[in-house]
């Protein structure tokens, strides 16, 4: 099981969190991009190998949203919310 470092509660079990998905580019203005670009933004989620910046919500704890780096090949937390 993955241990996620919450800055308020300390290392907590993954079961206390809800995965918020990868950090993505800012949402484009739908009127300023082509239909194809808009559909791609809405439906295509990148799935790279290696470190990925992700959002996690401590839903069964303090309720904080965290942003951390997780390696998708090893499932290890590479950089937590308190790491510089």
PDB file of N, CA, C and O in Angstrom:
ATOM      1  N   UNK A   1       0.845  -1.173   0.000  1.00  0.00           N
ATOM      2  CA  UNK A   1       0.000   0.000   0.000  1.00  0.00           C
ATOM      3  C   UNK A   1       0.892   1.237   0.000  1.00  0.00           C
ATOM      4  O   UNK A   1       1.922   1.266   0.652  1.00  0.00           O
ATOM      5  N   UNK A   2       0.452   2.249  -0.670  1.00  0.00           N
ATOM      6  CA  UNK A   2       1.177   3.510  -0.776  1.00  0.00           C
ATOM      7  C   UNK A   2       0.968   4.350   0.488  1.00  0.00           C
ATOM      8  O   UNK A   2      -0.146   4.490   0.966  1.00  0.00           O
ATOM      9  N   UNK A   3       2.058   4.887   1.040  1.00  0.00           N
ATOM     10  CA  UNK A   3       1.977   5.825   2.154  1.00  0.00           C
ATOM     11  C   UNK A   3       2.135   7.230   1.600  1.00  0.00           C
ATOM     12  O   UNK A   3       3.139   7.549   0.978  1.00  0.00           O
ATOM     13  N   UNK A   4       1.132   8.061   1.818  1.00  0.00           N
ATOM     14  CA  UNK A   4       1.136   9.423   1.284  1.00  0.00           C
ATOM     15  C   UNK A   4       1.443  10.386   2.425  1.00  0.00           C
ATOM     16  O   UNK A   4       0.787  10.341   3.470  1.00  0.00           O
ATOM     17  N   UNK A   5       2.450  11.265   2.240  1.00  0.00           N
ATOM     18  CA  UNK A   5       2.836  12.195   3.309  1.00  0.00           C
ATOM     19  C   UNK A   5       1.920  13.419   3.368  1.00  0.00           C
ATOM     20  O   UNK A   5       2.066  14.354   2.600  1.00  0.00           O
ATOM     21  N   UNK A   6       0.985  13.405   4.291  1.00  0.00           N
ATOM     22  CA  UNK A   6       0.114  14.564   4.496  1.00  0.00           C
ATOM     23  C   UNK A   6       0.862  15.576   5.357  1.00  0.00           C
ATOM     24  O   UNK A   6       1.406  15.203   6.404  1.00  0.00           O
ATOM     25  N   UNK A   7       0.903  16.846   4.970  1.00  0.00           N
ATOM     26  CA  UNK A   7       1.641  17.836   5.766  1.00  0.00           C
ATOM     27  C   UNK A   7       1.020  18.091   7.148  1.00  0.00           C
ATOM     28  O   UNK A   7       1.691  18.588   8.038  1.00  0.00           O
ATOM     29  N   UNK A   8      -0.234  17.733   7.347  1.00  0.00           N
ATOM     30  CA  UNK A   8      -0.895  17.959   8.628  1.00  0.00           C
ATOM     31  C   UNK A   8      -1.016  16.694   9.476  1.00  0.00           C
ATOM     32  O   UNK A   8      -0.945  16.754  10.697  1.00  0.00           O
ATOM     33  N   UNK A   9      -1.199  15.532   8.824  1.00  0.00           N
ATOM     34  CA  UNK A   9      -1.452  14.285   9.546  1.00  0.00           C
ATOM     35  C   UNK A   9      -0.262  13.330   9.546  1.00  0.00           C
ATOM     36  O   UNK A   9      -0.307  12.316  10.227  1.00  0.00           O
ATOM     37  N   UNK A  10       0.776  13.633   8.773  1.00  0.00           N
ATOM     38  CA  UNK A  10       1.916  12.728   8.655  1.00  0.00           C
ATOM     39  C   UNK A  10       1.663  11.668   7.591  1.00  0.00           C
ATOM     40  O   UNK A  10       0.685  11.737   6.845  1.00  0.00           O
ATOM     41  N   UNK A  11       2.523  10.655   7.514  1.00  0.00           N
ATOM     42  CA  UNK A  11       2.341   9.591   6.514  1.00  0.00           C
ATOM     43  C   UNK A  11       1.048   8.818   6.781  1.00  0.00           C
ATOM     44  O   UNK A  11       0.816   8.352   7.895  1.00  0.00           O
ATOM     45  N   UNK A  12       0.206   8.731   5.764  1.00  0.00           N
ATOM     46  CA  UNK A  12      -1.094   8.060   5.908  1.00  0.00           C
ATOM     47  C   UNK A  12      -1.286   7.056   4.780  1.00  0.00           C
ATOM     48  O   UNK A  12      -0.741   7.196   3.685  1.00  0.00           O
ATOM     49  N   UNK A  13      -2.117   6.062   5.037  1.00  0.00           N
ATOM     50  CA  UNK A  13      -2.415   5.021   4.075  1.00  0.00           C
ATOM     51  C   UNK A  13      -3.176   5.586   2.879  1.00  0.00           C
ATOM     52  O   UNK A  13      -4.041   6.446   3.031  1.00  0.00           O
ATOM     53  N   UNK A  14      -2.867   5.069   1.724  1.00  0.00           N
ATOM     54  CA  UNK A  14      -3.514   5.497   0.466  1.00  0.00           C
ATOM     55  C   UNK A  14      -5.033   5.384   0.530  1.00  0.00           C
ATOM     56  O   UNK A  14      -5.751   6.159  -0.119  1.00  0.00           O
ATOM     57  N   UNK A  15      -5.557   4.450   1.327  1.00  0.00           N
ATOM     58  CA  UNK A  15      -7.010   4.247   1.401  1.00  0.00           C
ATOM     59  C   UNK A  15      -7.746   5.462   1.987  1.00  0.00           C
ATOM     60  O   UNK A  15      -8.956   5.576   1.838  1.00  0.00           O
ATOM     61  N   UNK A  16      -7.019   6.379   2.645  1.00  0.00           N
ATOM     62  CA  UNK A  16      -7.633   7.581   3.192  1.00  0.00           C
ATOM     63  C   UNK A  16      -7.778   8.688   2.154  1.00  0.00           C
ATOM     64  O   UNK A  16      -8.382   9.719   2.424  1.00  0.00           O
ATOM     65  N   UNK A  17      -7.202   8.496   0.972  1.00  0.00           N
ATOM     66  CA  UNK A  17      -7.139   9.537  -0.049  1.00  0.00           C
ATOM     67  C   UNK A  17      -7.976   9.183  -1.274  1.00  0.00           C
ATOM     68  O   UNK A  17      -8.229   8.022  -1.554  1.00  0.00           O
ATOM     69  N   UNK A  18      -8.376  10.203  -1.996  1.00  0.00           N
ATOM     70  CA  UNK A  18      -8.996  10.042  -3.313  1.00  0.00           C
ATOM     71  C   UNK A  18      -8.025  10.645  -4.331  1.00  0.00           C
ATOM     72  O   UNK A  18      -7.524  11.758  -4.140  1.00  0.00           O
ATOM     73  N   UNK A  19      -7.757   9.896  -5.388  1.00  0.00           N
ATOM     74  CA  UNK A  19      -6.836  10.361  -6.430  1.00  0.00           C
ATOM     75  C   UNK A  19      -7.530  11.423  -7.258  1.00  0.00           C
ATOM     76  O   UNK A  19      -8.615  11.212  -7.785  1.00  0.00           O
ATOM     77  N   UNK A  20      -6.902  12.588  -7.365  1.00  0.00           N
ATOM     78  CA  UNK A  20      -7.488  13.697  -8.123  1.00  0.00           C
ATOM     79  C   UNK A  20      -6.984  13.791  -9.548  1.00  0.00           C
ATOM     80  O   UNK A  20      -7.381  14.693 -10.279  1.00  0.00           O
ATOM     81  N   UNK A  21      -6.106  12.887  -9.932  1.00  0.00           N
ATOM     82  CA  UNK A  21      -5.601  12.882 -11.299  1.00  0.00           C
ATOM     83  C   UNK A  21      -4.322  13.685 -11.451  1.00  0.00           C
ATOM     84  O   UNK A  21      -3.860  14.355 -10.529  1.00  0.00           O
ATOM     85  N   UNK A  22      -3.745  13.623 -12.640  1.00  0.00           N
ATOM     86  CA  UNK A  22      -2.497  14.341 -12.886  1.00  0.00           C
ATOM     87  C   UNK A  22      -2.737  15.849 -12.974  1.00  0.00           C
ATOM     88  O   UNK A  22      -3.826  16.296 -13.306  1.00  0.00           O
ATOM     89  N   UNK A  23      -1.693  16.596 -12.636  1.00  0.00           N
ATOM     90  CA  UNK A  23      -1.739  18.042 -12.821  1.00  0.00           C
ATOM     91  C   UNK A  23      -1.729  18.281 -14.326  1.00  0.00           C
ATOM     92  O   UNK A  23      -0.893  17.740 -15.040  1.00  0.00           O
ATOM     93  N   UNK A  24      -2.686  19.034 -14.802  1.00  0.00           N
ATOM     94  CA  UNK A  24      -2.819  19.254 -16.245  1.00  0.00           C
ATOM     95  C   UNK A  24      -2.613  20.716 -16.584  1.00  0.00           C
ATOM     96  O   UNK A  24      -2.626  21.581 -15.711  1.00  0.00           O
ATOM     97  N   UNK A  25      -2.487  20.943 -17.866  1.00  0.00           N
ATOM     98  CA  UNK A  25      -2.388  22.317 -18.357  1.00  0.00           C
ATOM     99  C   UNK A  25      -3.685  23.058 -18.020  1.00  0.00           C
ATOM    100  O   UNK A  25      -4.749  22.453 -17.861  1.00  0.00           O
ATOM    101  N   UNK A  26      -3.587  24.349 -17.928  1.00  0.00           N
ATOM    102  CA  UNK A  26      -4.762  25.173 -17.624  1.00  0.00           C
ATOM    103  C   UNK A  26      -5.844  24.944 -18.682  1.00  0.00           C
ATOM    104  O   UNK A  26      -5.559  24.802 -19.868  1.00  0.00           O
ATOM    105  N   UNK A  27      -7.093  24.893 -18.244  1.00  0.00           N
ATOM    106  CA  UNK A  27      -8.219  24.656 -19.146  1.00  0.00           C
ATOM    107  C   UNK A  27      -8.293  25.758 -20.205  1.00  0.00           C
ATOM    108  O   UNK A  27      -8.370  26.941 -19.875  1.00  0.00           O
ATOM    109  N   UNK A  28      -8.287  25.368 -21.488  1.00  0.00           N
ATOM    110  CA  UNK A  28      -8.348  26.382 -22.547  1.00  0.00           C
ATOM    111  C   UNK A  28      -9.761  26.948 -22.695  1.00  0.00           C
ATOM    112  O   UNK A  28     -10.742  26.338 -22.284  1.00  0.00           O
ATOM    113  N   UNK A  29      -9.850  28.109 -23.284  1.00  0.00           N
ATOM    114  CA  UNK A  29     -11.145  28.715 -23.593  1.00  0.00           C
ATOM    115  C   UNK A  29     -11.736  27.925 -24.763  1.00  0.00           C
ATOM    116  O   UNK A  29     -11.153  27.881 -25.839  1.00  0.00           O
ATOM    117  N   UNK A  30     -12.881  27.277 -24.583  1.00  0.00           N
ATOM    118  CA  UNK A  30     -13.447  26.453 -25.656  1.00  0.00           C
ATOM    119  C   UNK A  30     -13.760  27.234 -26.925  1.00  0.00           C
ATOM    120  O   UNK A  30     -13.810  26.662 -28.010  1.00  0.00           O
ATOM    121  N   UNK A  31     -13.965  28.538 -26.793  1.00  0.00           N
ATOM    122  CA  UNK A  31     -14.247  29.348 -27.978  1.00  0.00           C
ATOM    123  C   UNK A  31     -12.966  29.752 -28.718  1.00  0.00           C
ATOM    124  O   UNK A  31     -13.035  30.223 -29.851  1.00  0.00           O
ATOM    125  N   UNK A  32     -11.810  29.558 -28.068  1.00  0.00           N
ATOM    126  CA  UNK A  32     -10.550  29.989 -28.670  1.00  0.00           C
ATOM    127  C   UNK A  32      -9.744  28.841 -29.277  1.00  0.00           C
ATOM    128  O   UNK A  32      -8.707  29.085 -29.883  1.00  0.00           O
ATOM    129  N   UNK A  33     -10.207  27.591 -29.103  1.00  0.00           N
ATOM    130  CA  UNK A  33      -9.488  26.442 -29.662  1.00  0.00           C
ATOM    131  C   UNK A  33     -10.384  25.693 -30.636  1.00  0.00           C
ATOM    132  O   UNK A  33     -11.611  25.842 -30.623  1.00  0.00           O
ATOM    133  N   UNK A  34      -9.767  24.875 -31.457  1.00  0.00           N
ATOM    134  CA  UNK A  34     -10.544  24.082 -32.426  1.00  0.00           C
ATOM    135  C   UNK A  34     -11.348  23.016 -31.683  1.00  0.00           C
ATOM    136  O   UNK A  34     -11.059  22.674 -30.539  1.00  0.00           O
ATOM    137  N   UNK A  35     -12.361  22.483 -32.364  1.00  0.00           N
ATOM    138  CA  UNK A  35     -13.168  21.419 -31.774  1.00  0.00           C
ATOM    139  C   UNK A  35     -12.304  20.213 -31.432  1.00  0.00           C
ATOM    140  O   UNK A  35     -12.473  19.596 -30.376  1.00  0.00           O
ATOM    141  N   UNK A  36     -11.366  19.881 -32.302  1.00  0.00           N
ATOM    142  CA  UNK A  36     -10.490  18.725 -32.069  1.00  0.00           C
ATOM    143  C   UNK A  36      -9.614  18.942 -30.828  1.00  0.00           C
ATOM    144  O   UNK A  36      -9.445  18.031 -30.009  1.00  0.00           O
ATOM    145  N   UNK A  37      -9.084  20.151 -30.658  1.00  0.00           N
ATOM    146  CA  UNK A  37      -8.251  20.448 -29.493  1.00  0.00           C
ATOM    147  C   UNK A  37      -9.087  20.408 -28.213  1.00  0.00           C
ATOM    148  O   UNK A  37      -8.625  19.941 -27.169  1.00  0.00           O
ATOM    149  N   UNK A  38     -10.319  20.878 -28.278  1.00  0.00           N
ATOM    150  CA  UNK A  38     -11.194  20.861 -27.117  1.00  0.00           C
ATOM    151  C   UNK A  38     -11.550  19.435 -26.719  1.00  0.00           C
ATOM    152  O   UNK A  38     -11.500  19.067 -25.548  1.00  0.00           O
ATOM    153  N   UNK A  39     -11.904  18.607 -27.685  1.00  0.00           N
ATOM    154  CA  UNK A  39     -12.229  17.202 -27.406  1.00  0.00           C
ATOM    155  C   UNK A  39     -11.003  16.485 -26.835  1.00  0.00           C
ATOM    156  O   UNK A  39     -11.112  15.717 -25.880  1.00  0.00           O
ATOM    157  N   UNK A  40      -9.828  16.758 -27.374  1.00  0.00           N
ATOM    158  CA  UNK A  40      -8.608  16.132 -26.861  1.00  0.00           C
ATOM    159  C   UNK A  40      -8.363  16.540 -25.406  1.00  0.00           C
ATOM    160  O   UNK A  40      -8.032  15.704 -24.567  1.00  0.00           O
ATOM    161  N   UNK A  41      -8.532  17.806 -25.093  1.00  0.00           N
ATOM    162  CA  UNK A  41      -8.337  18.264 -23.713  1.00  0.00           C
ATOM    163  C   UNK A  41      -9.311  17.543 -22.768  1.00  0.00           C
ATOM    164  O   UNK A  41      -8.933  17.140 -21.667  1.00  0.00           O
ATOM    165  N   UNK A  42     -10.551  17.387 -23.178  1.00  0.00           N
ATOM    166  CA  UNK A  42     -11.568  16.779 -22.316  1.00  0.00           C
ATOM    167  C   UNK A  42     -11.420  15.273 -22.163  1.00  0.00           C
ATOM    168  O   UNK A  42     -11.812  14.708 -21.137  1.00  0.00           O
ATOM    169  N   UNK A  43     -10.901  14.590 -23.166  1.00  0.00           N
ATOM    170  CA  UNK A  43     -10.939  13.136 -23.169  1.00  0.00           C
ATOM    171  C   UNK A  43      -9.601  12.422 -23.068  1.00  0.00           C
ATOM    172  O   UNK A  43      -9.567  11.260 -22.676  1.00  0.00           O
ATOM    173  N   UNK A  44      -8.495  13.076 -23.406  1.00  0.00           N
ATOM    174  CA  UNK A  44      -7.199  12.402 -23.421  1.00  0.00           C
ATOM    175  C   UNK A  44      -6.416  12.767 -22.162  1.00  0.00           C
ATOM    176  O   UNK A  44      -6.127  13.936 -21.921  1.00  0.00           O
ATOM    177  N   UNK A  45      -6.113  11.763 -21.360  1.00  0.00           N
ATOM    178  CA  UNK A  45      -5.295  11.957 -20.178  1.00  0.00           C
ATOM    179  C   UNK A  45      -3.927  11.358 -20.449  1.00  0.00           C
ATOM    180  O   UNK A  45      -3.819  10.175 -20.770  1.00  0.00           O
ATOM    181  N   UNK A  46      -2.874  12.143 -20.326  1.00  0.00           N
ATOM    182  CA  UNK A  46      -1.540  11.594 -20.541  1.00  0.00           C
ATOM    183  C   UNK A  46      -1.245  10.478 -19.537  1.00  0.00           C
ATOM    184  O   UNK A  46      -1.683  10.533 -18.386  1.00  0.00           O
ATOM    185  N   UNK A  47      -0.521   9.470 -19.966  1.00  0.00           N
ATOM    186  CA  UNK A  47      -0.162   8.356 -19.099  1.00  0.00           C
ATOM    187  C   UNK A  47       1.322   8.046 -19.270  1.00  0.00           C
ATOM    188  O   UNK A  47       1.688   6.985 -19.753  1.00  0.00           O
ATOM    189  N   UNK A  48       2.199   8.982 -18.872  1.00  0.00           N
ATOM    190  CA  UNK A  48       3.631   8.781 -19.082  1.00  0.00           C
ATOM    191  C   UNK A  48       4.230   7.807 -18.074  1.00  0.00           C
ATOM    192  O   UNK A  48       3.669   7.581 -17.001  1.00  0.00           O
ATOM    193  N   UNK A  49       5.366   7.234 -18.444  1.00  0.00           N
ATOM    194  CA  UNK A  49       6.139   6.420 -17.513  1.00  0.00           C
ATOM    195  C   UNK A  49       7.089   7.343 -16.769  1.00  0.00           C
ATOM    196  O   UNK A  49       7.651   8.266 -17.345  1.00  0.00           O
ATOM    197  N   UNK A  50       7.260   7.097 -15.481  1.00  0.00           N
ATOM    198  CA  UNK A  50       8.170   7.902 -14.684  1.00  0.00           C
ATOM    199  C   UNK A  50       7.424   8.855 -13.782  1.00  0.00           C
ATOM    200  O   UNK A  50       6.229   8.702 -13.525  1.00  0.00           O
ATOM    201  N   UNK A  51       8.128   9.883 -13.280  1.00  0.00           N
ATOM    202  CA  UNK A  51       7.512  10.821 -12.335  1.00  0.00           C
ATOM    203  C   UNK A  51       6.381  11.642 -12.964  1.00  0.00           C
ATOM    204  O   UNK A  51       6.517  12.172 -14.057  1.00  0.00           O
ATOM    205  N   UNK A  52       5.261  11.711 -12.242  1.00  0.00           N
ATOM    206  CA  UNK A  52       4.091  12.466 -12.679  1.00  0.00           C
ATOM    207  C   UNK A  52       3.601  13.292 -11.487  1.00  0.00           C
ATOM    208  O   UNK A  52       3.509  12.785 -10.364  1.00  0.00           O
ATOM    209  N   UNK A  53       3.286  14.556 -11.724  1.00  0.00           N
ATOM    210  CA  UNK A  53       2.740  15.402 -10.666  1.00  0.00           C
ATOM    211  C   UNK A  53       1.242  15.148 -10.582  1.00  0.00           C
ATOM    212  O   UNK A  53       0.528  15.227 -11.587  1.00  0.00           O
ATOM    213  N   UNK A  54       0.748  14.837  -9.366  1.00  0.00           N
ATOM    214  CA  UNK A  54      -0.653  14.451  -9.189  1.00  0.00           C
ATOM    215  C   UNK A  54      -1.300  15.197  -8.028  1.00  0.00           C
ATOM    216  O   UNK A  54      -0.636  15.650  -7.111  1.00  0.00           O
ATOM    217  N   UNK A  55      -2.634  15.266  -8.097  1.00  0.00           N
ATOM    218  CA  UNK A  55      -3.447  15.811  -7.008  1.00  0.00           C
ATOM    219  C   UNK A  55      -4.012  14.636  -6.206  1.00  0.00           C
ATOM    220  O   UNK A  55      -4.471  13.649  -6.786  1.00  0.00           O
ATOM    221  N   UNK A  56      -4.004  14.771  -4.879  1.00  0.00           N
ATOM    222  CA  UNK A  56      -4.612  13.791  -3.985  1.00  0.00           C
ATOM    223  C   UNK A  56      -5.413  14.542  -2.933  1.00  0.00           C
ATOM    224  O   UNK A  56      -4.981  15.564  -2.415  1.00  0.00           O
ATOM    225  N   UNK A  57      -6.593  14.036  -2.584  1.00  0.00           N
ATOM    226  CA  UNK A  57      -7.461  14.654  -1.594  1.00  0.00           C
ATOM    227  C   UNK A  57      -7.516  13.760  -0.362  1.00  0.00           C
ATOM    228  O   UNK A  57      -7.871  12.587  -0.451  1.00  0.00           O
ATOM    229  N   UNK A  58      -7.185  14.297   0.798  1.00  0.00           N
ATOM    230  CA  UNK A  58      -7.222  13.526   2.038  1.00  0.00           C
ATOM    231  C   UNK A  58      -8.658  13.497   2.559  1.00  0.00           C
ATOM    232  O   UNK A  58      -8.996  14.111   3.574  1.00  0.00           O
ATOM    233  N   UNK A  59      -9.478  12.759   1.861  1.00  0.00           N
ATOM    234  CA  UNK A  59     -10.918  12.749   2.101  1.00  0.00           C
ATOM    235  C   UNK A  59     -11.287  12.132   3.452  1.00  0.00           C
ATOM    236  O   UNK A  59     -12.234  12.570   4.093  1.00  0.00           O
ATOM    237  N   UNK A  60     -10.544  11.132   3.921  1.00  0.00           N
ATOM    238  CA  UNK A  60     -10.845  10.487   5.208  1.00  0.00           C
ATOM    239  C   UNK A  60      -9.876  10.958   6.294  1.00  0.00           C
ATOM    240  O   UNK A  60      -9.536  10.196   7.197  1.00  0.00           O
ATOM    241  N   UNK A  61      -9.462  12.195   6.169  1.00  0.00           N
ATOM    242  CA  UNK A  61      -8.532  12.775   7.139  1.00  0.00           C
ATOM    243  C   UNK A  61      -8.839  14.252   7.306  1.00  0.00           C
ATOM    244  O   UNK A  61      -9.967  14.631   7.593  1.00  0.00           O
ATOM    245  N   UNK A  62      -7.843  15.083   7.049  1.00  0.00           N
ATOM    246  CA  UNK A  62      -7.978  16.522   7.294  1.00  0.00           C
ATOM    247  C   UNK A  62      -8.672  17.274   6.156  1.00  0.00           C
ATOM    248  O   UNK A  62      -8.970  18.454   6.288  1.00  0.00           O
ATOM    249  N   UNK A  63      -8.917  16.621   5.014  1.00  0.00           N
ATOM    250  CA  UNK A  63      -9.628  17.262   3.908  1.00  0.00           C
ATOM    251  C   UNK A  63      -8.750  18.104   2.996  1.00  0.00           C
ATOM    252  O   UNK A  63      -9.253  18.786   2.115  1.00  0.00           O
ATOM    253  N   UNK A  64      -7.445  18.047   3.191  1.00  0.00           N
ATOM    254  CA  UNK A  64      -6.513  18.839   2.402  1.00  0.00           C
ATOM    255  C   UNK A  64      -6.293  18.242   1.018  1.00  0.00           C
ATOM    256  O   UNK A  64      -6.243  17.020   0.855  1.00  0.00           O
ATOM    257  N   UNK A  65      -6.164  19.117   0.017  1.00  0.00           N
ATOM    258  CA  UNK A  65      -5.729  18.696  -1.318  1.00  0.00           C
ATOM    259  C   UNK A  65      -4.214  18.809  -1.363  1.00  0.00           C
ATOM    260  O   UNK A  65      -3.650  19.832  -0.984  1.00  0.00           O
ATOM    261  N   UNK A  66      -3.538  17.754  -1.819  1.00  0.00           N
ATOM    262  CA  UNK A  66      -2.087  17.710  -1.919  1.00  0.00           C
ATOM    263  C   UNK A  66      -1.669  17.627  -3.372  1.00  0.00           C
ATOM    264  O   UNK A  66      -2.377  17.056  -4.200  1.00  0.00           O
ATOM    265  N   UNK A  67      -0.506  18.157  -3.666  1.00  0.00           N
ATOM    266  CA  UNK A  67       0.114  17.961  -4.971  1.00  0.00           C
ATOM    267  C   UNK A  67       1.466  17.320  -4.709  1.00  0.00           C
ATOM    268  O   UNK A  67       2.267  17.845  -3.934  1.00  0.00           O
ATOM    269  N   UNK A  68       1.702  16.162  -5.303  1.00  0.00           N
ATOM    270  CA  UNK A  68       2.965  15.470  -5.106  1.00  0.00           C
ATOM    271  C   UNK A  68       3.398  14.796  -6.399  1.00  0.00           C
ATOM    272  O   UNK A  68       2.646  14.742  -7.366  1.00  0.00           O
ATOM    273  N   UNK A  69       4.630  14.321  -6.411  1.00  0.00           N
ATOM    274  CA  UNK A  69       5.181  13.609  -7.564  1.00  0.00           C
ATOM    275  C   UNK A  69       5.225  12.123  -7.239  1.00  0.00           C
ATOM    276  O   UNK A  69       5.763  11.725  -6.206  1.00  0.00           O
ATOM    277  N   UNK A  70       4.638  11.297  -8.115  1.00  0.00           N
ATOM    278  CA  UNK A  70       4.635   9.842  -7.946  1.00  0.00           C
ATOM    279  C   UNK A  70       5.215   9.211  -9.203  1.00  0.00           C
ATOM    280  O   UNK A  70       4.876   9.590 -10.316  1.00  0.00           O
ATOM    281  N   UNK A  71       6.101   8.238  -9.015  1.00  0.00           N
ATOM    282  CA  UNK A  71       6.684   7.522 -10.148  1.00  0.00           C
ATOM    283  C   UNK A  71       5.704   6.431 -10.578  1.00  0.00           C
ATOM    284  O   UNK A  71       5.372   5.544  -9.792  1.00  0.00           O
ATOM    285  N   UNK A  72       5.232   6.498 -11.811  1.00  0.00           N
ATOM    286  CA  UNK A  72       4.222   5.547 -12.279  1.00  0.00           C
ATOM    287  C   UNK A  72       4.791   4.149 -12.524  1.00  0.00           C
ATOM    288  O   UNK A  72       4.025   3.191 -12.582  1.00  0.00           O
ATOM    289  N   UNK A  73       6.101   4.025 -12.653  1.00  0.00           N
ATOM    290  CA  UNK A  73       6.679   2.697 -12.867  1.00  0.00           C
ATOM    291  C   UNK A  73       6.900   1.948 -11.562  1.00  0.00           C
ATOM    292  O   UNK A  73       6.765   0.735 -11.522  1.00  0.00           O
ATOM    293  N   UNK A  74       7.222   2.656 -10.483  1.00  0.00           N
ATOM    294  CA  UNK A  74       7.480   2.002  -9.196  1.00  0.00           C
ATOM    295  C   UNK A  74       6.374   2.270  -8.169  1.00  0.00           C
ATOM    296  O   UNK A  74       6.340   1.627  -7.126  1.00  0.00           O
ATOM    297  N   UNK A  75       5.500   3.221  -8.425  1.00  0.00           N
ATOM    298  CA  UNK A  75       4.405   3.638  -7.543  1.00  0.00           C
ATOM    299  C   UNK A  75       4.926   4.329  -6.283  1.00  0.00           C
ATOM    300  O   UNK A  75       4.225   4.455  -5.290  1.00  0.00           O
ATOM    301  N   UNK A  76       6.195   4.761  -6.290  1.00  0.00           N
ATOM    302  CA  UNK A  76       6.790   5.440  -5.143  1.00  0.00           C
ATOM    303  C   UNK A  76       6.527   6.938  -5.200  1.00  0.00           C
ATOM    304  O   UNK A  76       6.504   7.528  -6.281  1.00  0.00           O
ATOM    305  N   UNK A  77       6.360   7.552  -4.026  1.00  0.00           N
ATOM    306  CA  UNK A  77       6.279   9.011  -3.939  1.00  0.00           C
ATOM    307  C   UNK A  77       7.705   9.526  -4.099  1.00  0.00           C
ATOM    308  O   UNK A  77       8.593   9.198  -3.303  1.00  0.00           O
ATOM    309  N   UNK A  78       7.940  10.302  -5.133  1.00  0.00           N
ATOM    310  CA  UNK A  78       9.268  10.826  -5.424  1.00  0.00           C
ATOM    311  C   UNK A  78       9.486  12.141  -4.684  1.00  0.00           C
ATOM    312  O   UNK A  78      10.560  12.407  -4.161  1.00  0.00           O
ATOM    313  N   UNK A  79       8.450  12.961  -4.635  1.00  0.00           N
ATOM    314  CA  UNK A  79       8.545  14.266  -3.987  1.00  0.00           C
ATOM    315  C   UNK A  79       7.186  14.580  -3.377  1.00  0.00           C
ATOM    316  O   UNK A  79       6.180  14.625  -4.065  1.00  0.00           O
ATOM    317  N   UNK A  80       7.175  14.789  -2.059  1.00  0.00           N
ATOM    318  CA  UNK A  80       5.932  15.065  -1.356  1.00  0.00           C
ATOM    319  C   UNK A  80       5.601  16.537  -1.328  1.00  0.00           C
ATOM    320  O   UNK A  80       6.354  17.372  -1.851  1.00  0.00           O
ATOM    321  N   UNK A  81       4.494  16.899  -0.712  1.00  0.00           N
ATOM    322  CA  UNK A  81       4.042  18.297  -0.687  1.00  0.00           C
ATOM    323  C   UNK A  81       4.978  19.213   0.116  1.00  0.00           C
ATOM    324  O   UNK A  81       5.007  20.413  -0.133  1.00  0.00           O
ATOM    325  N   UNK A  82       5.751  18.672   1.063  1.00  0.00           N
ATOM    326  CA  UNK A  82       6.643  19.502   1.875  1.00  0.00           C
ATOM    327  C   UNK A  82       8.062  19.551   1.325  1.00  0.00           C
ATOM    328  O   UNK A  82       8.894  20.302   1.836  1.00  0.00           O
ATOM    329  N   UNK A  83       8.370  18.747   0.304  1.00  0.00           N
ATOM    330  CA  UNK A  83       9.723  18.715  -0.256  1.00  0.00           C
ATOM    331  C   UNK A  83       9.967  19.953  -1.110  1.00  0.00           C
ATOM    332  O   UNK A  83       9.108  20.368  -1.873  1.00  0.00           O
ATOM    333  N   UNK A  84      11.137  20.508  -0.974  1.00  0.00           N
ATOM    334  CA  UNK A  84      11.482  21.697  -1.764  1.00  0.00           C
ATOM    335  C   UNK A  84      12.041  21.311  -3.117  1.00  0.00           C
ATOM    336  O   UNK A  84      12.408  20.250  -3.402  1.00  0.00           O
TER     337      UNK A  84
END
